[in-house]
Short mmCIF file of C-alpha atoms and ligand atoms in Angstrom, two decimals:
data_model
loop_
_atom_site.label_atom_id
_atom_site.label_comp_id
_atom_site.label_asym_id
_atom_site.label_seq_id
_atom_site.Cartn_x
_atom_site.Cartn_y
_atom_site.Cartn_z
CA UNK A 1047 -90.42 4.13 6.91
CA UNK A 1048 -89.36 3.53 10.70
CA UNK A 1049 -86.80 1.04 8.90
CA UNK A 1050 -85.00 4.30 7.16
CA UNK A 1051 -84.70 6.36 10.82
CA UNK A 1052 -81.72 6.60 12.68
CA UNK A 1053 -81.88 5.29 16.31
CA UNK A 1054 -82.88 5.73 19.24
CA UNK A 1055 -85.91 7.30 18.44
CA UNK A 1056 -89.42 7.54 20.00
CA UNK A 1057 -92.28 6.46 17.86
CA UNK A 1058 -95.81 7.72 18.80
CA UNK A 1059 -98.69 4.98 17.05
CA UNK A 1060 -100.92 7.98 15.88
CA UNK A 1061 -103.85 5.41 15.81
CA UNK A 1062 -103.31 4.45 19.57
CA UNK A 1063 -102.90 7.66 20.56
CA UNK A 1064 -105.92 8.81 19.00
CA UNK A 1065 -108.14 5.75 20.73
CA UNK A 1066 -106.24 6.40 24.11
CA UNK A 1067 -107.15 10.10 23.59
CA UNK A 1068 -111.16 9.04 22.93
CA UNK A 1069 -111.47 6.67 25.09
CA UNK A 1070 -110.59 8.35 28.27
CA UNK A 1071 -112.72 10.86 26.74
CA UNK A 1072 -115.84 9.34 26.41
CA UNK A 1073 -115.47 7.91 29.80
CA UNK A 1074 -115.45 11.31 31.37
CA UNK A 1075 -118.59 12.25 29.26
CA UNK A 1076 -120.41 9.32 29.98
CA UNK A 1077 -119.92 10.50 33.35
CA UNK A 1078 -120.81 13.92 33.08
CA UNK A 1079 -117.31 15.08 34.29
CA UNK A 1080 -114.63 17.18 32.78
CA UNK A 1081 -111.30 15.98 31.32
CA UNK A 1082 -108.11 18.15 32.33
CA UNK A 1083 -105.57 16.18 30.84
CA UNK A 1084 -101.70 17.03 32.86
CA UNK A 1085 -99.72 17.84 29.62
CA UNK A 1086 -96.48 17.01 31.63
CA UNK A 1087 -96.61 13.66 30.09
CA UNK A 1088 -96.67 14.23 26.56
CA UNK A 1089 -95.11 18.33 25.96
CA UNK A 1090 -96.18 18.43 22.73
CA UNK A 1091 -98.60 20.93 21.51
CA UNK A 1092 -100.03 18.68 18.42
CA UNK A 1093 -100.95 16.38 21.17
CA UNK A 1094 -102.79 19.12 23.52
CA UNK A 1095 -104.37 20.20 20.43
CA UNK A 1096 -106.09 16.51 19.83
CA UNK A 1097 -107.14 16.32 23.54
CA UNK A 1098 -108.42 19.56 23.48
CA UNK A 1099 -110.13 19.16 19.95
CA UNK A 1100 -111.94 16.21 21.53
CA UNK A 1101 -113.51 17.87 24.38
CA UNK A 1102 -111.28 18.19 27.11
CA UNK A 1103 -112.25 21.25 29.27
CA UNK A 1104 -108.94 22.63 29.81
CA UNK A 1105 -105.20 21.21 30.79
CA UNK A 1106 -103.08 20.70 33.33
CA UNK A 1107 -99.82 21.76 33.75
CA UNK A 1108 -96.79 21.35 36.19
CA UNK A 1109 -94.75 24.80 35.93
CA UNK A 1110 -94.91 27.93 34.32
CA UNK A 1111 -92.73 27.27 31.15
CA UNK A 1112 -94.44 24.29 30.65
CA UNK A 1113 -97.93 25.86 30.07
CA UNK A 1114 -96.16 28.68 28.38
CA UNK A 1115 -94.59 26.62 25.84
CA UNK A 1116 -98.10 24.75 24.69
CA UNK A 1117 -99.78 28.08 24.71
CA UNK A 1118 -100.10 27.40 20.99
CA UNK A 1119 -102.04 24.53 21.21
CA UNK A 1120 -105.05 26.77 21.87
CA UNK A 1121 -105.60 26.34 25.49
CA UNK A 1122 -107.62 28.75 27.35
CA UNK A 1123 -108.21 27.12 30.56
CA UNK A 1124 -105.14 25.94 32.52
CA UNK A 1125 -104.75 24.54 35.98
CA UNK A 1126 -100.86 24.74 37.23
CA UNK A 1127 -101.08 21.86 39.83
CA UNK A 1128 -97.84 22.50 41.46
CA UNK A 1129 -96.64 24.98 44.29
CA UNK A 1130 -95.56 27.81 43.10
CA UNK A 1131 -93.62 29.50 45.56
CA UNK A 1132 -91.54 31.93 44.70
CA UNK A 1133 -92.70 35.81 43.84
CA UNK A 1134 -89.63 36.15 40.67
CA UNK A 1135 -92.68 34.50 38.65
CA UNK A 1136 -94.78 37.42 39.33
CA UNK A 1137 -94.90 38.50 35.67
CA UNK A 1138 -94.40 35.13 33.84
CA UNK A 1139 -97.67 34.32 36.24
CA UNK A 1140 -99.70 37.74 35.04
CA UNK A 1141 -98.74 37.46 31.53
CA UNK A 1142 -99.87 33.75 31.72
CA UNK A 1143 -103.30 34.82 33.04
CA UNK A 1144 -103.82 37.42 30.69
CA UNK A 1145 -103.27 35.20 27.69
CA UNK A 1146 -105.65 32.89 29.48
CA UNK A 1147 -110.06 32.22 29.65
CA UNK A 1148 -109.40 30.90 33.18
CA UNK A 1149 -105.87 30.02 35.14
CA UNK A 1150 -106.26 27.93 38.24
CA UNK A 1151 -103.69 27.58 41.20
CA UNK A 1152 -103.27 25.22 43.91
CA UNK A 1153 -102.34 26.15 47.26
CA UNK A 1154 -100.55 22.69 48.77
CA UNK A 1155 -100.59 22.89 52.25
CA UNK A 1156 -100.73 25.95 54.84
CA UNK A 1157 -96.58 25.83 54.78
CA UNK A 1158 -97.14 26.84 51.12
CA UNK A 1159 -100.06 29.74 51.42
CA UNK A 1160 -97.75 32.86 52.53
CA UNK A 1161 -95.26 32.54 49.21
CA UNK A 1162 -98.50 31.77 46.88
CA UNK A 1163 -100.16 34.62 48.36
CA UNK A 1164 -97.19 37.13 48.01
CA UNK A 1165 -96.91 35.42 44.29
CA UNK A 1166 -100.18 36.74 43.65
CA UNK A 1167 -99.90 40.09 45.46
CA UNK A 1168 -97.13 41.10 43.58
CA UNK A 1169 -98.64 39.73 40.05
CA UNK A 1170 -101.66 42.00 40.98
CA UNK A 1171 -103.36 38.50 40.87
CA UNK A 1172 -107.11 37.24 42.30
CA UNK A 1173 -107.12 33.59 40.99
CA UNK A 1174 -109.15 30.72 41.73
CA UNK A 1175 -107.40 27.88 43.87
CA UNK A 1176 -107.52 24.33 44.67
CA UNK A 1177 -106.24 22.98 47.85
CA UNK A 1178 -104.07 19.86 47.26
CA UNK A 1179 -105.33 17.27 49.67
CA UNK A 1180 -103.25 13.91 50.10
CA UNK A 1181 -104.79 11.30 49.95
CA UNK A 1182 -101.76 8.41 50.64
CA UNK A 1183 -98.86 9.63 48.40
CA UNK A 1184 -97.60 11.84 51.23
CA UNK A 1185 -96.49 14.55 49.05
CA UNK A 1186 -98.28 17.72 49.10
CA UNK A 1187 -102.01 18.28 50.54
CA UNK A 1188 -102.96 19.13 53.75
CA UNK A 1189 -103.12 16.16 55.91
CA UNK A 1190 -106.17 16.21 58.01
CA UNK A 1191 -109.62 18.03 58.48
CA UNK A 1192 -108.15 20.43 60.80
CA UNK A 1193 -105.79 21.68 58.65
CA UNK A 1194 -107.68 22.15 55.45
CA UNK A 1195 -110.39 24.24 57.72
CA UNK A 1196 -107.41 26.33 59.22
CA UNK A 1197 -106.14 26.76 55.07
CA UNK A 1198 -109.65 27.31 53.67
CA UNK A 1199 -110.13 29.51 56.32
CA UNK A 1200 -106.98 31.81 54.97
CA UNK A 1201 -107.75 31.24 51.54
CA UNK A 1202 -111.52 32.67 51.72
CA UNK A 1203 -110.19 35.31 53.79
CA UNK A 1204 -107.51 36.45 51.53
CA UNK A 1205 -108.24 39.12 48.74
CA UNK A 1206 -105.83 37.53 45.80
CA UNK A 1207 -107.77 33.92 46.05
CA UNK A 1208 -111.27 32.54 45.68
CA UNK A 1209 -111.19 28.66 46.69
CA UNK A 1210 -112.38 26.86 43.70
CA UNK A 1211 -112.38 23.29 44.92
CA UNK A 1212 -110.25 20.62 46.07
CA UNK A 1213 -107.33 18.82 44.10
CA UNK A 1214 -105.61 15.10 44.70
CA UNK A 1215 -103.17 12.90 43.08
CA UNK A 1216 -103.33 9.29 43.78
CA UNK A 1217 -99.76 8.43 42.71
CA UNK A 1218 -100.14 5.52 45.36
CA UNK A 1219 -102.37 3.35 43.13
CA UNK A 1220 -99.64 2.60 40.75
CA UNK A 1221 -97.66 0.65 43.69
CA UNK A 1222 -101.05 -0.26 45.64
CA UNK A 1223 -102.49 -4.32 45.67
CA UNK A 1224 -106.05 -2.93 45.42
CA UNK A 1225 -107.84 -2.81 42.35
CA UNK A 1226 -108.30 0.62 40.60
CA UNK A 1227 -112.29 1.14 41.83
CA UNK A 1228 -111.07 0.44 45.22
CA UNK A 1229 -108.22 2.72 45.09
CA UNK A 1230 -110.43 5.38 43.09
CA UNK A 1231 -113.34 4.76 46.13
CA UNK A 1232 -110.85 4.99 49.17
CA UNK A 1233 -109.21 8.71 47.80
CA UNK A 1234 -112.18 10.07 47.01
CA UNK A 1235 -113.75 9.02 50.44
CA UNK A 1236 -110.72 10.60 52.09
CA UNK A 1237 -111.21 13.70 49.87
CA UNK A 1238 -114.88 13.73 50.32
CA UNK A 1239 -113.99 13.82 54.08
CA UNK A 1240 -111.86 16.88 54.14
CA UNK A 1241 -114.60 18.24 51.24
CA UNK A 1242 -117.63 17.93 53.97
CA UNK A 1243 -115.74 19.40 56.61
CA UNK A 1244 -115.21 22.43 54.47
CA UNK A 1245 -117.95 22.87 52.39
CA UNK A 1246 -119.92 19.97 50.59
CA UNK A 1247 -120.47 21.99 47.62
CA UNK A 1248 -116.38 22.13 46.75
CA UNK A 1249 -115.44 20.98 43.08
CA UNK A 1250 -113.30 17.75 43.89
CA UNK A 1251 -110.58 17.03 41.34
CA UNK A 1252 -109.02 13.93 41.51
CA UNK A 1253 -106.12 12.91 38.69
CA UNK A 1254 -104.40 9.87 38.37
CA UNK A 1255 -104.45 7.71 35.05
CA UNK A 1256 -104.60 4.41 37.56
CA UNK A 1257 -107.64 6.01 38.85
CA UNK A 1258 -109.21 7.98 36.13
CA UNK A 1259 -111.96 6.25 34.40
CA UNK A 1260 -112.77 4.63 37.79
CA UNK A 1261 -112.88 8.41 38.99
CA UNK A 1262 -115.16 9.28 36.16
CA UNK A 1263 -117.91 7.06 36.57
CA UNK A 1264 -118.21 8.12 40.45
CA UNK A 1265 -120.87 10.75 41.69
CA UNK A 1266 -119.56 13.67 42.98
CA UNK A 1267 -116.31 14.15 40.81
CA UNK A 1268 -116.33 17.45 38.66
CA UNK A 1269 -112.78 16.91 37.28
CA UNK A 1270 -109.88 14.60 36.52
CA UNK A 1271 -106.31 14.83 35.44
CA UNK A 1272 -104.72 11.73 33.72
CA UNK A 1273 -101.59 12.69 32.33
CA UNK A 1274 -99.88 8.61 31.56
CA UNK A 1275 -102.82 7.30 29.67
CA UNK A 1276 -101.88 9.32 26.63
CA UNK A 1277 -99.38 6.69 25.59
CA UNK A 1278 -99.41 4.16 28.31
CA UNK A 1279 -95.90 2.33 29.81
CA UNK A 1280 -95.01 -0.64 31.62
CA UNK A 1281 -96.90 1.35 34.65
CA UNK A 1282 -100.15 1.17 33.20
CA UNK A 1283 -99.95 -1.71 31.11
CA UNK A 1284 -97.80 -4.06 33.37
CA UNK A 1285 -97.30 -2.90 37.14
CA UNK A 1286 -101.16 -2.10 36.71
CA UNK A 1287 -102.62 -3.47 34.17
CA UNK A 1288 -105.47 -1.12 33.64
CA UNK A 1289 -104.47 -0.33 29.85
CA UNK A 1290 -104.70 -3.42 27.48
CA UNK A 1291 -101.16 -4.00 26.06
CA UNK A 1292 -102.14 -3.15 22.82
CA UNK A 1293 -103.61 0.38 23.66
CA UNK A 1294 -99.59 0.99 24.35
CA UNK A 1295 -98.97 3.78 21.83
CA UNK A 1296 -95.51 4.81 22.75
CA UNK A 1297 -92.53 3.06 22.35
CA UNK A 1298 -88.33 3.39 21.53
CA UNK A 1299 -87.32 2.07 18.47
CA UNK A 1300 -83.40 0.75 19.18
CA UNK A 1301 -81.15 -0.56 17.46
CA UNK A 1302 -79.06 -3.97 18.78
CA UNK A 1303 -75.21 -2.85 18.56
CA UNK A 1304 -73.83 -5.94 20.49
CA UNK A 1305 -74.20 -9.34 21.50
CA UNK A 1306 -70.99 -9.60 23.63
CA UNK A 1307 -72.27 -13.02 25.01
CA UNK A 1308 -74.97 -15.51 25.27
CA UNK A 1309 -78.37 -14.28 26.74
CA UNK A 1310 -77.59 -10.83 26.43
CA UNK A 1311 -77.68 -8.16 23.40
CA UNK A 1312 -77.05 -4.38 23.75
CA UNK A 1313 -79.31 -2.07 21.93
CA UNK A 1314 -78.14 2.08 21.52
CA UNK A 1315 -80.70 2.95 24.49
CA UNK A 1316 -79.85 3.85 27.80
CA UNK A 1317 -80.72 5.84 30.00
CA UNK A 1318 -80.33 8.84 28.29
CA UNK A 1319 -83.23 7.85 26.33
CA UNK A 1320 -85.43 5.39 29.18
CA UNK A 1321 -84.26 7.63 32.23
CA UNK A 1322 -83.70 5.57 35.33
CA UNK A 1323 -87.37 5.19 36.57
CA UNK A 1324 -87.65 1.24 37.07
CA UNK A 1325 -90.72 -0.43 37.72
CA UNK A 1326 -91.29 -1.80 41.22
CA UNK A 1327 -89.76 -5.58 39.61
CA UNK A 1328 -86.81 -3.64 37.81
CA UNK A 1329 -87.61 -3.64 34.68
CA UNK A 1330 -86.66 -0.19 32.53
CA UNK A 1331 -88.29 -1.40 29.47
CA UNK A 1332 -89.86 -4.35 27.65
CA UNK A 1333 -90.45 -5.13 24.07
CA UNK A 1334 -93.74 -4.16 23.02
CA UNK A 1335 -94.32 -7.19 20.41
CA UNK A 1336 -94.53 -8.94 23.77
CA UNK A 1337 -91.37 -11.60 23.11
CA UNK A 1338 -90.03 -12.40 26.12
CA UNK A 1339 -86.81 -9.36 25.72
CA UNK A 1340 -86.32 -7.19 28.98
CA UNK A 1341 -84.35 -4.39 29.51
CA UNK A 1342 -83.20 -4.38 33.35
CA UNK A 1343 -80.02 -2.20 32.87
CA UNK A 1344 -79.31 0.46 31.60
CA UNK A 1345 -76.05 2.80 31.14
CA UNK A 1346 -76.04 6.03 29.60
CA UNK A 1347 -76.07 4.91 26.12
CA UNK A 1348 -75.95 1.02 26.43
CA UNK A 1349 -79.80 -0.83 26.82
CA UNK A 1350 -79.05 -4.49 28.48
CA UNK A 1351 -81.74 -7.06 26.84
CA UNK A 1352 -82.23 -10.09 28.29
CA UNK A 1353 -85.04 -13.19 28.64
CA UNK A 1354 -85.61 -15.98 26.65
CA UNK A 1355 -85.38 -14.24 23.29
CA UNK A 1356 -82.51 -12.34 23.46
CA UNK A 1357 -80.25 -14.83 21.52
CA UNK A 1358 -82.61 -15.09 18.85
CA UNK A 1359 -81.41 -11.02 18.43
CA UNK A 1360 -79.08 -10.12 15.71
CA UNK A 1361 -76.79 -7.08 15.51
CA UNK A 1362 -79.00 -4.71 13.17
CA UNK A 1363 -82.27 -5.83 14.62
CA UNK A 1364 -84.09 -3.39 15.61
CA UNK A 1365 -86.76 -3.22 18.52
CA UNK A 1366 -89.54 -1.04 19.97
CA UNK A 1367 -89.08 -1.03 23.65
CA UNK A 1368 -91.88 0.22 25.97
CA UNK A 1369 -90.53 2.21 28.90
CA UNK A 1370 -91.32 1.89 32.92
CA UNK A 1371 -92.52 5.18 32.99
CA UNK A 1372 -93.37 7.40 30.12
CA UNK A 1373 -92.91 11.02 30.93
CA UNK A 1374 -89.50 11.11 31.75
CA UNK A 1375 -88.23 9.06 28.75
CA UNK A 1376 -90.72 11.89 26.86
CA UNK A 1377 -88.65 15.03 28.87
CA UNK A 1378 -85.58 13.44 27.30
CA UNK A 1379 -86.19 13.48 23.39
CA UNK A 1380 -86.23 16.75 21.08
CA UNK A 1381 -89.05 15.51 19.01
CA UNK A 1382 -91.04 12.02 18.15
CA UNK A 1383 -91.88 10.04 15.28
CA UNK A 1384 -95.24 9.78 14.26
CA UNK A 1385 -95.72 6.55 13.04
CA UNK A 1386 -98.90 4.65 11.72
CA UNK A 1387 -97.95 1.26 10.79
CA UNK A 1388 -94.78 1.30 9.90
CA UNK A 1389 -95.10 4.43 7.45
CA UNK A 1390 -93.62 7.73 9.26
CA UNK A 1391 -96.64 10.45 9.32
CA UNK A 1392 -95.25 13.89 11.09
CA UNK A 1393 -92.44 14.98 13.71
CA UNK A 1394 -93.33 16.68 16.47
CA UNK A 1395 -91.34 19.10 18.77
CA UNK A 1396 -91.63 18.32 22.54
CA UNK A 1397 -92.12 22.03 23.13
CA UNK A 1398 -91.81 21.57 26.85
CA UNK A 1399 -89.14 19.39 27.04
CA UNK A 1400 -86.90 20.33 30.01
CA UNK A 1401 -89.49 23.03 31.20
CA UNK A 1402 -89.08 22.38 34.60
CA UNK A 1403 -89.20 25.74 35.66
C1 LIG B 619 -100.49 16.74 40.52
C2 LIG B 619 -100.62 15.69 39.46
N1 LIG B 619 -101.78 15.56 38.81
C3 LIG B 619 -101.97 14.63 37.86
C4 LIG B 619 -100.95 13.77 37.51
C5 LIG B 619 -101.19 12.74 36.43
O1 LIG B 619 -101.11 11.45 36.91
P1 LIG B 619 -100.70 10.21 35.97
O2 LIG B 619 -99.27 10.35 35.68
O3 LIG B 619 -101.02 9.02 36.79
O4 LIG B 619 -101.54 10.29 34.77
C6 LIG B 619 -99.72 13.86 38.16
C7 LIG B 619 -98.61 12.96 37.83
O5 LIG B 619 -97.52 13.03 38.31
C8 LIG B 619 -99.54 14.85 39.16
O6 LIG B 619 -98.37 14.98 39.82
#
């Protein structure tokens, strides 16, 4: 029973997980496209197995020792949508590919082509790529027409690559005041853009979860990349509310340890467990029963509830906290509870946790 486990702990709702899984699923098949989940969100290689298991066409992945440590999960199509840039990963990369169907790379800008192509050369590498376009987040992508034809131009011409299509992440949405079609409309035109300037029949792979079922039901994606919707956080569910509340299927159980003064109780997670991501109002956390109990501080150990409920709180009580953003609060726990109901169901390593290189 969650009642028996020592906190803070993360608790996964196996049911939720499952539906988030499915539905994001069947929205990608009812739009003929293909689901590449990004893995960076949940680690885990039980959970890589159940997207893969129901029909995703291959994962995403942010560094090497992240797809290396969910290698288990039975992937054999990976796309490692980050720059790689530096030629010591020549044989982590080679092994990687030869354990693989199909390994994609992207190439982010034409700053970033010499050290991917040396990466390659050395690995004794020819790999498909995807050129990062940005689309608003300002991160990495080539900026303008002229520069993706001056990059595809290198990248056709170069021996170790064969361009495969074009990548984007549309981080923007989660901050942006327009709905989730219009945001999912205005990067794709932008990526369409650079697309027809290079080639209109280039694969375009958008991947956002904001974005992503919006993305899937529009003609000319091939592929998207959710990582978030998995479990869901205050992102998705609050800051944009394209995930219903209850689809929310990951959560911190924590314990209240304090309630040094009226209004406020203290509960045994901090940031050690939330990290210090903050939505754009502050919050690091809310209670996912939906009583009005916010978490807007945080230190290391020490969670700061507060709102109208707080003094109903008792020390013992215990809580299940939803935090601002997911995947770090995931990067910082050995394992989580599987939970259906309240019964505990499995443990699960987070294989990748800390694989940030
Ligand atoms: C390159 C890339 N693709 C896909 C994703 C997944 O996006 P989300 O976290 O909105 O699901 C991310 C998230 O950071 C990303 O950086």
């Amino acid at each position: 029973m969650t009642s028996d486990l020592p906190t803070p702990a993360l608790l996964v709702d196996l049911d939720r997980l499952r539906a988030n899984i499915d539905r994001m699923q069947r929205a990608c098949r009812a739009g003929g496209v293909e689901l590449w989940p990004h893995a960076k969100t949940h680690k885990c290689v039980e959970i890589a197995r159940m997207q893969m298991e129901a029909g995703a066409a291959g994962l995403c992945c942010a560094k090497l020792s992240e797809a290396e440590a969910l290698l288990p999960c039975g992937v054999r199509r990976l796309f490692v949508a980050h720059s790689l840039a530096d030629p010591g990963l020549a044989p982590r990369l080679r092994a990687l590919a030869d354990r693989l169907d199909e390994l994609i790379v992207a190439c982010t800008s034409e700053a970033h082509f010499p050290a991917l192509e040396a990466l390659l050369r050395v690995a004794g590498l020819r790999l498909p790529v995807l050129m990062a376009v940005d689309t608003g987040l300002g991160r990495e992508g080539v900026r303008d027409r002229a520069a993706a034809r001056r990059l595809a131009a290198r990248i056709t011409a170069c021996p170790t690559m064969r361009l495969h299509g074009l990548y984007t992440h549309e981080g923007h949405a989660y901050t942006s005041p327009e709905r989730p079609e219009a945001c999912a409309a205005e990067a794709l035109r932008a990526a369409s853009a650079v697309r027809d300037a290079l080639d209109p029949a280039l694969p375009l792979w958008p991947g956002c979860s904001v974005t992503a079922e919006a993305m899937a039901q529009i003609e000319g994606v091939h592929a998207v990349r959710p990582g978030t919707y998995v479990f869901g956080d205050l992102s998705l569910a609050r800051t944009r509310p394209v995930m219903p509340w209850s689809s929310l299927a990951l959560s911190v159980l924590a314990t209240v340890v304090d309630r040094p003064e009226p209004g406020l109780a203290i509960v045994d997670a901090g940031s050690k467990c939330f990290s210090s991501d903050r939505t754009p109002d502050g919050l690091a956390a809310a209670d996912l029963d939906r009583r009005d109990l916010l978490v807007r501080r945080l230190s290391e150990e020490h969670g700061f509830v507060t709102g109208a409920d707080a003094d109903g709180l008792n020390v013992g009580d215990r809580l299940r906290l939803v935090p601002a953003h997911v995947c770090p609060a995931v990067n910082l726990a050995d394992h989580l509870t599987v939970v259906s109901g309240d019964a505990v169901v499995a443990s699960w390593s987070v294989a990748a946790r800390g694989c940030v290189w």
